[in-house]
């Protein structure tokens, strides 16, 4: 069975040499205890947990799946024991406030932990991952009483959490939510309705499950302006804060899914369930965005994770599997044939996976620094700081989620190609990575929804192109500093061209959209993918700059490591980045070629 190895060398390269996390943590109030030694110990111990405990359950969990009997869900063999080890290790509270039982470490450390867990076993990682989103929502929007009731058991991991948005008649269009919440004399609410696609909605890992639910109050305004947010626990807390009587929340069925079969995806029925309003009335969607943004950044990990996992397994296979001779001549004359890794086309696939995994990881770690500052702003009550970093992160979030999950799915497919027919056979695990990864392009908003959020909301409506101008200025300032280094000059020149083009494209779309509103929807996907390729190019250039410097002056790793970084950056710029230009051409294409065909003429059958 294939195994997972935590990519600690690459993680530490980014943390210590590219983004200087030691200095970053020293600047944070929550970073006092995040010393280099402590961070290194956390990463190493988490890596061992993922390698030894979670990875062995990856394929067996897929084979067994979850089971529903009499309203109770049983997770696959070994999951409950693994979760107990997770709780015993204090992993759930790693970045949670100390006042609620957490370790109070920076939020980014939780993301690094989640990356390793998600790569080793995405299905397992979803259970505690959803809880973190619930914790963040309650921390930011809950009352003091709600925080004291729910955050300690959630932080410890004794209780789990979910978010309940989608209903049978609505997915992305939450204005169609029909779940009702009737106020009661004691200040609680009676919540009634059905939610679908609820990850971790029911399972046997925790003593209680805290559902964060969107619902409508009586006489609430129509559409998204009339949605409120509620805490609806599976078991009502008693006077001591422990598990009390069962609430009117049941699992109606488990979804039969393409992948992540070890993650319980549930239809949840709320039948006069007792709920508690969180945040202001009719502002539930704004409060829920805390949860959704947390989940979207977490989902971006599912772009990096499968690329890393598929690459590790494909690389091992390409080294061992022999087929034909290399076109440039025999590489292993004593063997019956040369290893796959000597064939240029196999190298193309492997380097594509490597460039996506390591470039995507750099994108995540860049964003994680912004998240640390945003969280600190909230914790310190500095709304100006929190909003400033929320805006920066908000611009990057749809790029991270949409672009990285699309490329992660591509990388998973490349892994199957390396294996050939063996990749299609379940025992090798490669086809499972594809099945598990596909959902990442769909949940928390499809790639198209992320694209509309980026272009329509973040770029055109909210900032009139300002978000692009601010980010490209940062990239351009970096690129100009590299022009005098002959090794980095090709990267710098290309980045400068791209930053200028990104702004020109934004202005052209803005002007076109004034005459034709369909322009935004028609161009959004290409705009997002273009933005992703340029963002990854920036972060590959940053890695290349550090690698070049370390080769000249010495670094923490071997020279071969830094040479590999430079070679991969060159591959990305010459083989993958040109894709951006096709997206640039497509986004400026007129909407006529999309809209001129009548809907009834889309197909002629029979």
Coordinates of C-alpha atoms in Angstrom, one line a residue:
X1 CA 0.0 0.0 0.0
X2 CA 1.4 3.5 -0.8
X3 CA 2.4 5.6 2.1
X4 CA 2.6 9.3 2.8
X5 CA 5.7 11.1 3.9
X6 CA 5.3 14.6 5.4
X7 CA 7.2 17.1 3.2
X8 CA 9.0 18.7 6.1
X9 CA 12.0 19.9 4.2
X10 CA 9.9 21.9 1.8
X11 CA 7.7 23.2 4.6
X12 CA 10.7 24.4 6.6
X13 CA 12.2 26.0 3.5
X14 CA 9.1 28.1 3.1
X15 CA 8.7 28.9 6.7
X16 CA 12.3 29.7 7.6
X17 CA 13.9 30.9 4.4
X18 CA 11.2 32.2 2.1
X19 CA 8.7 33.8 4.4
X20 CA 10.8 34.2 7.6
X21 CA 8.1 32.9 9.9
X22 CA 10.4 33.2 13.0
X23 CA 10.4 36.9 12.6
X24 CA 6.7 37.0 11.7
X25 CA 5.8 35.0 14.8
X26 CA 8.0 37.2 17.0
X27 CA 5.8 40.2 15.8
X28 CA 2.6 38.5 17.0
X29 CA 1.1 38.5 20.5
X30 CA 0.1 34.9 19.9
X31 CA 3.6 34.1 18.6
X32 CA 5.4 34.3 21.9
X33 CA 5.6 30.6 22.3
X34 CA 6.0 29.9 18.5
X35 CA 9.8 29.8 18.7
X36 CA 11.7 28.0 16.0
X37 CA 12.3 25.0 18.2
X38 CA 8.6 24.7 19.2
X39 CA 7.4 25.1 15.7
X40 CA 9.9 22.4 14.5
X41 CA 8.7 20.0 17.2
X42 CA 5.1 20.6 16.3
X43 CA 5.6 20.0 12.6
X44 CA 7.7 16.9 13.2
X45 CA 5.3 15.4 15.7
X46 CA 2.3 16.1 13.5
X47 CA 4.1 14.6 10.5
X48 CA 4.7 11.4 12.5
X49 CA 1.0 11.3 13.5
X50 CA -0.1 11.7 9.9
X51 CA 2.4 9.1 8.6
X52 CA 1.9 6.5 11.2
X53 CA -1.8 6.9 12.2
X54 CA -3.8 8.7 9.4
X55 CA -2.1 7.5 6.2
X56 CA -2.7 3.8 6.9
X57 CA -6.4 4.5 7.2
X58 CA -6.7 6.3 3.9
X59 CA -7.5 3.4 1.6
X60 CA -9.2 1.2 4.1
X61 CA -11.5 4.1 5.1
X62 CA -12.4 4.4 1.4
X63 CA -13.2 0.7 1.0
X64 CA -15.3 0.6 4.1
X65 CA -17.0 4.0 4.1
X66 CA -19.5 5.2 6.7
X67 CA -22.6 3.4 7.8
X68 CA -26.0 4.7 8.9
X69 CA -28.2 2.6 11.1
X70 CA -31.1 3.9 13.2
X71 CA -30.0 7.5 12.7
X72 CA -26.5 6.8 14.0
X73 CA -23.4 7.0 11.7
X74 CA -20.4 4.7 12.3
X75 CA -17.1 5.8 10.8
X76 CA -14.7 3.3 9.3
X77 CA -12.5 1.0 11.4
X78 CA -9.7 2.8 13.1
X79 CA -11.1 6.3 12.7
X80 CA -12.4 6.5 16.3
X81 CA -9.1 5.4 17.7
X82 CA -7.2 7.8 15.5
X83 CA -9.5 10.7 16.6
X84 CA -8.9 9.8 20.2
X85 CA -5.1 10.1 19.6
X86 CA -5.8 13.4 17.8
X87 CA -7.6 14.7 20.9
X88 CA -5.1 13.3 23.3
X89 CA -2.4 15.2 21.4
X90 CA -4.1 18.5 21.9
X91 CA -4.2 19.1 18.1
X92 CA -7.6 20.6 17.9
X93 CA -6.8 23.5 20.2
X94 CA -3.4 24.2 18.6
X95 CA -4.4 27.7 17.5
X96 CA -7.4 28.3 19.7
X97 CA -7.4 30.9 22.5
X98 CA -6.0 29.9 25.8
X99 CA -9.0 31.2 27.7
X100 CA -11.1 28.3 26.1
X101 CA -8.5 25.6 26.6
X102 CA -6.4 26.1 23.5
X103 CA -2.7 26.6 23.1
X104 CA -3.0 30.1 21.8
X105 CA -0.5 29.6 19.0
X106 CA -0.9 31.5 15.6
X107 CA -3.6 30.5 13.2
X108 CA -1.1 29.6 10.5
X109 CA 0.2 26.7 12.6
X110 CA -3.2 25.2 12.4
X111 CA -3.1 25.5 8.6
X112 CA 0.3 23.7 8.4
X113 CA -1.1 20.9 10.6
X114 CA -4.2 20.7 8.4
X115 CA -2.1 20.5 5.3
X116 CA -0.3 17.4 6.5
X117 CA -3.5 15.8 7.9
X118 CA -5.4 16.5 4.7
X119 CA -2.7 15.1 2.5
X120 CA -2.4 11.9 4.5
X121 CA -6.2 11.4 4.9
X122 CA -8.5 14.0 3.6
X123 CA -11.7 12.2 4.8
X124 CA -10.4 12.0 8.4
X125 CA -9.3 15.6 8.4
X126 CA -12.7 16.9 7.5
X127 CA -14.2 16.0 10.9
X128 CA -11.9 18.2 13.0
X129 CA -11.7 20.7 10.1
X130 CA -15.4 21.5 10.2
X131 CA -15.1 22.0 13.9
X132 CA -12.5 24.7 13.6
X133 CA -14.9 26.7 11.3
X134 CA -17.6 26.4 13.9
X135 CA -15.2 27.5 16.6
X136 CA -14.1 30.6 14.6
X137 CA -17.7 31.6 14.0
X138 CA -18.7 31.3 17.6
X139 CA -15.6 33.1 18.7
X140 CA -16.2 36.1 16.5
X141 CA -20.0 36.3 16.6
X142 CA -21.2 34.4 19.7
X143 CA -22.3 35.9 23.0
X144 CA -20.1 35.5 26.1
X145 CA -22.4 32.7 27.3
X146 CA -22.3 30.9 23.9
X147 CA -18.5 31.1 23.9
X148 CA -18.2 29.7 27.4
X149 CA -20.7 26.9 26.6
X150 CA -19.4 25.7 23.3
X151 CA -15.8 26.7 22.8
X152 CA -14.1 24.7 25.6
X153 CA -15.5 21.3 24.4
X154 CA -15.0 22.2 20.8
X155 CA -11.4 23.3 21.5
X156 CA -10.7 20.1 23.3
X157 CA -12.2 18.0 20.5
X158 CA -14.8 16.3 22.7
X159 CA -17.5 18.0 20.6
X160 CA -17.5 18.5 16.8
X161 CA -19.0 21.1 14.6
X162 CA -20.7 21.6 11.2
X163 CA -22.1 24.3 9.0
X164 CA -25.6 23.7 7.6
X165 CA -26.3 25.9 4.6
X166 CA -27.4 23.9 1.5
X167 CA -31.0 22.8 1.1
X168 CA -32.6 20.6 -1.6
X169 CA -33.8 23.6 -3.6
X170 CA -30.8 25.8 -3.2
X171 CA -27.0 25.5 -3.2
X172 CA -25.1 28.6 -3.9
X173 CA -28.3 30.8 -4.0
X174 CA -28.8 30.9 -0.3
X175 CA -31.6 33.5 -0.8
X176 CA -33.8 30.5 -1.3
X177 CA -33.3 29.0 2.2
X178 CA -36.6 27.8 3.6
X179 CA -35.5 26.5 7.0
X180 CA -37.6 28.3 9.7
X181 CA -36.7 29.5 13.2
X182 CA -39.6 30.3 15.5
X183 CA -38.8 32.5 18.6
X184 CA -39.7 31.0 22.0
X185 CA -40.6 32.6 25.3
X186 CA -37.3 31.6 26.9
X187 CA -35.2 33.3 24.1
X188 CA -34.5 30.1 22.2
X189 CA -35.9 29.2 18.7
X190 CA -37.6 26.2 17.2
X191 CA -35.7 25.4 14.0
X192 CA -37.4 23.3 11.3
X193 CA -36.1 22.3 7.9
X194 CA -33.8 20.0 5.9
X195 CA -30.2 20.6 5.0
X196 CA -28.2 18.5 2.5
X197 CA -24.5 17.8 1.8
X198 CA -23.7 18.4 5.5
X199 CA -20.1 17.2 6.1
X200 CA -19.7 15.6 9.6
X201 CA -23.4 16.0 10.2
X202 CA -23.5 12.8 12.2
X203 CA -20.7 10.5 13.3
X204 CA -19.4 8.6 16.3
X205 CA -16.1 10.5 16.9
X206 CA -17.4 13.1 19.4
X207 CA -19.9 13.2 22.3
X208 CA -21.8 16.1 20.7
X209 CA -22.1 17.9 17.4
X210 CA -22.7 21.6 17.2
X211 CA -24.6 22.6 14.0
X212 CA -24.3 26.2 12.8
X213 CA -27.5 26.6 10.8
X214 CA -28.9 29.2 8.4
X215 CA -32.6 29.8 8.9
X216 CA -35.3 32.4 8.5
X217 CA -37.2 34.2 11.3
X218 CA -40.9 34.9 10.8
X219 CA -41.6 37.9 8.6
X220 CA -37.9 38.1 7.7
X221 CA -37.1 40.0 4.4
X222 CA -36.9 37.9 1.3
X223 CA -33.6 36.8 -0.1
X224 CA -30.2 36.8 1.6
X225 CA -31.2 39.9 3.7
X226 CA -33.6 37.7 5.7
X227 CA -31.3 34.9 6.8
X228 CA -30.2 34.5 10.4
X229 CA -27.6 32.2 12.0
X230 CA -28.3 29.7 14.8
X231 CA -26.4 27.2 17.0
X232 CA -28.3 23.9 17.0
X233 CA -26.6 21.2 19.0
X234 CA -27.2 17.5 18.6
X235 CA -27.5 17.3 22.4
X236 CA -28.6 20.3 24.5
X237 CA -26.0 21.3 27.0
X238 CA -27.1 20.8 30.6
X239 CA -26.6 23.3 33.5
X240 CA -23.0 22.0 33.9
X241 CA -22.2 22.4 30.2
X242 CA -22.2 18.7 29.7
X243 CA -24.2 16.7 27.2
X244 CA -27.9 16.8 28.1
X245 CA -31.1 15.7 26.4
X246 CA -31.3 14.8 22.7
X247 CA -32.3 17.7 20.4
X248 CA -34.6 17.4 17.4
X249 CA -31.8 16.9 15.0
X250 CA -31.4 13.6 13.0
X251 CA -29.5 12.3 10.1
X252 CA -32.0 11.2 7.4
X253 CA -29.5 9.6 5.0
X254 CA -25.9 9.4 3.9
X255 CA -25.0 10.7 0.5
X256 CA -23.6 8.1 -1.9
X257 CA -20.6 9.9 -3.2
X258 CA -17.9 9.7 -5.8
X259 CA -15.1 10.1 -3.2
X260 CA -14.2 11.0 0.4
X261 CA -16.4 8.0 1.4
X262 CA -14.9 7.9 4.9
X263 CA -16.3 11.4 5.5
X264 CA -20.0 11.4 6.6
X265 CA -21.9 13.6 4.2
X266 CA -25.4 13.8 5.6
X267 CA -29.0 14.9 5.0
X268 CA -29.9 16.5 8.2
X269 CA -33.5 17.0 9.4
X270 CA -34.3 19.7 12.0
X271 CA -37.7 19.0 13.6
X272 CA -38.6 21.7 16.0
X273 CA -35.0 21.6 17.2
X274 CA -33.9 24.0 19.9
X275 CA -31.6 26.6 18.5
X276 CA -29.9 29.8 19.7
X277 CA -29.4 32.9 17.6
X278 CA -25.8 33.8 16.9
X279 CA -25.1 37.3 15.8
X280 CA -27.7 39.9 14.8
X281 CA -31.1 39.0 13.3
X282 CA -31.1 38.8 9.5
X283 CA -27.3 39.0 9.3
X284 CA -26.6 35.3 9.3
X285 CA -25.0 35.3 5.9
X286 CA -22.4 37.9 7.0
X287 CA -21.6 35.9 10.1
X288 CA -21.5 32.6 8.1
X289 CA -18.9 34.0 5.8
X290 CA -16.5 33.6 8.8
X291 CA -17.1 29.9 8.6
X292 CA -17.2 29.8 4.8
X293 CA -13.9 31.7 4.4
X294 CA -12.3 29.4 6.9
X295 CA -13.6 26.4 4.9
X296 CA -12.5 27.9 1.6
X297 CA -8.9 28.3 2.8
X298 CA -9.1 24.8 4.2
X299 CA -10.4 23.6 0.9
X300 CA -7.5 25.2 -0.9
X301 CA -5.3 22.7 1.0
X302 CA -7.2 20.0 -0.9
X303 CA -5.5 21.4 -4.1
X304 CA -2.0 21.1 -2.6
X305 CA -2.6 17.8 -0.7
X306 CA -3.5 15.6 -3.7
X307 CA -0.8 17.1 -5.8
X308 CA 1.7 16.3 -3.1
X309 CA 0.4 12.8 -2.4
X310 CA 0.0 11.8 -6.1
X311 CA 3.4 13.2 -6.8
X312 CA 5.0 11.2 -4.0
X313 CA 3.4 7.9 -5.2
X314 CA 4.0 8.6 -8.9
X315 CA 7.6 9.5 -8.3
X316 CA 8.3 6.2 -6.5
X317 CA 6.5 4.3 -9.3
X318 CA 8.5 6.1 -12.0
X319 CA 11.8 5.2 -10.4
X320 CA 10.9 1.5 -10.0
X321 CA 8.8 0.8 -13.1
X322 CA 10.8 -0.1 -16.3
X323 CA 9.5 0.4 -19.8
X324 CA 11.3 0.8 -23.1
X325 CA 14.5 2.8 -23.6
X326 CA 15.0 6.5 -23.3
X327 CA 15.0 8.2 -26.7
X328 CA 18.4 9.7 -26.0
X329 CA 19.9 6.3 -25.4
X330 CA 20.1 3.6 -22.7
X331 CA 20.2 5.0 -19.2
X332 CA 20.3 1.6 -17.4
X333 CA 22.0 -0.8 -19.8
X334 CA 22.2 -3.6 -17.2
X335 CA 18.4 -3.6 -16.9
X336 CA 15.8 -5.0 -19.2
X337 CA 14.5 -1.4 -19.8
X338 CA 15.0 2.1 -18.5
X339 CA 12.9 3.4 -15.6
X340 CA 10.0 5.6 -16.5
X341 CA 11.7 8.6 -14.9
X342 CA 14.1 8.7 -17.8
X343 CA 11.4 9.5 -20.3
X344 CA 10.8 13.2 -21.1
X345 CA 7.0 12.9 -21.1
X346 CA 7.0 11.2 -17.7
X347 CA 9.2 14.0 -16.5
X348 CA 6.7 16.5 -17.8
X349 CA 4.0 14.9 -15.7
X350 CA 6.1 14.6 -12.6
X351 CA 7.4 18.1 -12.8
X352 CA 3.9 19.4 -13.3
X353 CA 2.8 17.7 -10.1
X354 CA 5.9 19.0 -8.3
X355 CA 5.4 22.6 -9.5
X356 CA 1.8 22.6 -8.5
X357 CA 2.4 21.0 -5.0
X358 CA 5.3 23.3 -4.1
X359 CA 4.0 26.4 -5.8
X360 CA 0.5 25.9 -4.2
X361 CA 2.1 25.3 -0.8
X362 CA 3.9 28.6 -1.2
X363 CA 0.6 30.3 -2.0
X364 CA -1.0 28.9 1.1
X365 CA 1.9 29.9 3.4
X366 CA 1.9 33.4 2.0
X367 CA -1.8 33.7 2.7
X368 CA -1.4 32.2 6.2
X369 CA 0.7 35.2 7.3
X370 CA -2.1 37.5 6.3
X371 CA -4.5 35.3 8.3
X372 CA -2.4 35.5 11.4
X373 CA -2.6 39.3 11.3
X374 CA -6.3 39.3 10.6
X375 CA -7.0 37.0 13.6
X376 CA -4.8 39.1 15.8
X377 CA -6.7 42.2 14.8
X378 CA -10.0 40.4 15.8
X379 CA -8.5 39.2 19.1
X380 CA -7.2 42.6 20.0
X381 CA -10.4 44.4 19.1
X382 CA -8.5 46.3 16.4
X383 CA -11.2 46.4 13.7
X384 CA -9.2 48.6 11.4
X385 CA -6.3 46.0 11.3
X386 CA -8.7 43.1 11.0
X387 CA -10.6 44.6 8.1
X388 CA -7.4 45.6 6.3
X389 CA -6.0 42.1 6.4
X390 CA -9.4 40.6 5.8
X391 CA -9.5 42.6 2.5
X392 CA -6.1 41.3 1.5
X393 CA -7.0 37.8 2.3
X394 CA -10.4 38.1 0.8
X395 CA -8.9 38.9 -2.6
X396 CA -6.6 35.9 -2.5
X397 CA -9.2 33.4 -1.0
X398 CA -11.1 32.7 -4.3
X399 CA -7.8 32.4 -6.1
X400 CA -6.5 29.9 -3.6
X401 CA -9.7 27.9 -3.5
X402 CA -10.6 27.9 -7.2
X403 CA -7.2 27.8 -8.9
X404 CA -5.4 25.4 -6.5
X405 CA -8.2 22.9 -6.4
X406 CA -8.4 22.8 -10.2
X407 CA -4.7 22.3 -10.5
X408 CA -4.7 19.7 -7.7
X409 CA -7.3 17.7 -9.7
X410 CA -5.0 18.0 -12.7
X411 CA -2.0 16.8 -10.7
X412 CA -4.0 13.8 -9.4
X413 CA -4.9 12.9 -13.0
X414 CA -1.3 13.2 -14.0
X415 CA -0.4 10.7 -11.3
X416 CA -2.8 8.1 -12.8
X417 CA -1.2 8.7 -16.2
X418 CA 2.3 8.0 -14.8
X419 CA 1.0 4.6 -13.5
X420 CA -0.8 3.9 -16.7
X421 CA -3.3 1.0 -16.4
X422 CA -2.1 0.3 -12.9
X423 CA -3.3 3.8 -11.9
X424 CA -6.8 2.7 -12.8
X425 CA -6.7 -0.2 -10.4
X426 CA -7.9 0.5 -6.9
X427 CA -5.1 -1.3 -5.0
X428 CA -2.6 1.4 -6.1
X429 CA -4.6 4.2 -4.6
X430 CA -4.2 6.7 -7.5
X431 CA -7.8 6.6 -8.7
X432 CA -8.9 7.3 -5.1
X433 CA -6.9 10.5 -5.0
X434 CA -8.8 11.7 -8.1
X435 CA -12.2 10.7 -6.6
X436 CA -11.4 12.4 -3.3
X437 CA -10.1 15.5 -5.0
X438 CA -12.9 16.3 -7.3
X439 CA -15.2 17.5 -4.5
X440 CA -12.7 20.3 -3.7
X441 CA -13.6 22.0 -6.9
X442 CA -17.3 21.9 -5.9
X443 CA -17.9 22.5 -2.3
X444 CA -17.7 25.9 -0.6
X445 CA -18.6 27.2 -4.0
X446 CA -17.7 25.8 -7.3
X447 CA -14.8 27.2 -9.3
X448 CA -17.3 29.3 -11.3
X449 CA -18.7 30.8 -8.0
X450 CA -15.1 31.5 -6.8
X451 CA -14.4 33.2 -10.1
X452 CA -17.5 35.4 -9.9
X453 CA -16.6 36.3 -6.3
X454 CA -13.1 37.3 -7.4
X455 CA -13.9 39.3 -10.6
X456 CA -17.5 40.4 -9.9
X457 CA -17.4 41.1 -6.2
X458 CA -13.8 41.6 -5.0
X459 CA -12.3 43.3 -8.1
X460 CA -15.1 45.2 -10.0
X461 CA -17.7 46.0 -7.3
X462 CA -15.8 46.4 -4.1
X463 CA -12.5 47.9 -5.3
X464 CA -13.0 49.0 -8.9
X465 CA -9.7 47.2 -9.7
X466 CA -7.9 48.4 -6.6
X467 CA -7.3 44.9 -5.3
X468 CA -5.4 44.0 -8.5
X469 CA -3.5 47.2 -8.5
X470 CA -2.4 46.8 -4.8
X471 CA -1.3 43.2 -5.3
X472 CA 0.5 43.7 -8.6
X473 CA 2.4 46.6 -7.2
X474 CA 3.8 44.3 -4.5
X475 CA 4.8 41.8 -7.2
X476 CA 6.3 44.5 -9.4
X477 CA 8.4 45.9 -6.5
X478 CA 9.8 42.5 -5.9
X479 CA 10.5 41.8 -9.5
X480 CA 12.4 45.1 -10.0
X481 CA 14.8 44.1 -7.3
X482 CA 15.8 40.9 -9.1
X483 CA 16.6 42.5 -12.5
X484 CA 20.3 42.8 -11.7
X485 CA 20.7 39.1 -11.0
X486 CA 21.2 37.3 -14.3
X487 CA 19.8 34.0 -12.8
X488 CA 16.6 35.8 -11.7
X489 CA 16.2 38.3 -14.5
X490 CA 14.1 36.1 -16.8
X491 CA 11.6 35.6 -13.9
X492 CA 11.6 39.3 -13.0
X493 CA 11.0 40.5 -16.6
X494 CA 8.1 38.0 -17.1
X495 CA 6.6 39.1 -13.8
X496 CA 6.7 42.8 -14.8
X497 CA 5.0 42.0 -18.1
X498 CA 2.3 40.0 -16.3
X499 CA 1.6 42.6 -13.7
X500 CA 1.0 45.2 -16.4
X501 CA -1.1 42.9 -18.4
X502 CA -3.2 41.9 -15.3
X503 CA -4.1 45.6 -14.7
X504 CA -4.9 46.2 -18.4
X505 CA -7.2 43.1 -18.5
X506 CA -9.0 44.3 -15.4
X507 CA -9.6 47.7 -16.9
X508 CA -10.8 46.3 -20.2
X509 CA -13.2 43.9 -18.5
X510 CA -14.5 46.8 -16.3
X511 CA -15.2 48.9 -19.4
X512 CA -16.8 46.0 -21.3
X513 CA -19.1 45.1 -18.4
X514 CA -20.6 48.5 -18.4
X515 CA -22.1 47.7 -21.8
X516 CA -22.7 44.0 -21.4
X517 CA -23.3 42.6 -17.9
X518 CA -22.7 39.0 -19.2
X519 CA -19.1 39.9 -19.6
X520 CA -18.4 39.3 -15.9
X521 CA -19.8 35.8 -15.9
X522 CA -18.3 35.0 -19.3
X523 CA -14.8 36.1 -18.3
X524 CA -14.7 35.1 -14.6
X525 CA -13.3 31.6 -15.0
X526 CA -10.4 32.7 -17.2
X527 CA -9.8 35.7 -15.0
X528 CA -9.5 33.5 -12.0
X529 CA -7.2 31.0 -13.7
X530 CA -5.0 33.8 -15.1
X531 CA -4.8 35.4 -11.6
X532 CA -3.8 32.0 -10.2
X533 CA -1.0 31.4 -12.7
X534 CA 0.4 34.9 -12.1
X535 CA 0.2 34.6 -8.3
X536 CA 2.0 31.2 -8.4
X537 CA 4.6 32.7 -10.7
X538 CA 5.3 35.4 -8.1
X539 CA 5.7 32.8 -5.4
X540 CA 7.9 30.6 -7.5
X541 CA 10.1 33.6 -8.2
X542 CA 10.4 34.3 -4.5
X543 CA 11.4 30.7 -3.9
X544 CA 13.9 30.9 -6.8
X545 CA 15.4 34.1 -5.4
X546 CA 16.0 32.5 -2.0
X547 CA 17.4 29.4 -3.6
X548 CA 19.8 31.4 -5.7
X549 CA 21.0 33.4 -2.6
X550 CA 21.5 30.2 -0.6
X551 CA 23.5 28.6 -3.4
X552 CA 25.8 31.6 -3.3
X553 CA 26.0 32.2 0.5
X554 CA 25.0 28.9 2.0
X555 CA 21.7 27.8 3.5
X556 CA 20.1 25.3 5.8
X557 CA 19.8 22.6 3.2
X558 CA 22.0 20.9 0.6
X559 CA 22.9 22.6 -2.6
X560 CA 21.0 20.0 -4.5
X561 CA 17.8 21.1 -2.8
X562 CA 18.2 24.7 -3.9
X563 CA 19.2 23.6 -7.4
X564 CA 16.0 21.6 -7.6
X565 CA 14.0 24.7 -6.6
X566 CA 15.6 26.8 -9.4
X567 CA 15.0 24.0 -11.9
X568 CA 11.3 23.6 -10.9
X569 CA 10.8 27.4 -11.1
X570 CA 12.3 27.4 -14.6
X571 CA 10.0 24.5 -15.6
X572 CA 7.0 26.4 -14.2
X573 CA 7.8 29.6 -16.1
X574 CA 8.5 27.9 -19.4
X575 CA 5.9 25.0 -19.4
X576 CA 3.0 26.0 -17.2
X577 CA 2.9 29.8 -17.0
X578 CA 2.3 30.2 -20.8
X579 CA -1.2 28.9 -20.1
X580 CA -2.0 32.3 -18.6
X581 CA -1.9 33.8 -22.1
X582 CA -4.7 31.5 -23.4
X583 CA -6.8 32.6 -20.4
X584 CA -6.0 36.3 -21.2
X585 CA -7.2 35.8 -24.8
X586 CA -10.3 33.9 -23.8
X587 CA -11.5 36.4 -21.1
X588 CA -11.6 39.2 -23.7
X589 CA -13.6 37.1 -26.2
X590 CA -17.0 38.6 -26.8
X591 CA -20.0 37.1 -25.0
X592 CA -21.8 36.5 -28.3
X593 CA -20.0 33.2 -28.8
X594 CA -21.6 32.0 -25.5
X595 CA -25.0 33.5 -25.7
X596 CA -26.1 33.6 -29.3
X597 CA -27.3 30.0 -29.5
X598 CA -30.9 29.7 -28.3
X599 CA -31.3 27.4 -25.3
X600 CA -33.8 25.2 -27.1
X601 CA -31.2 24.7 -29.9
X602 CA -28.4 23.4 -27.7
X603 CA -29.1 19.9 -28.8
X604 CA -31.1 18.1 -31.5
X605 CA -32.0 14.6 -30.4
X606 CA -34.3 11.9 -31.7

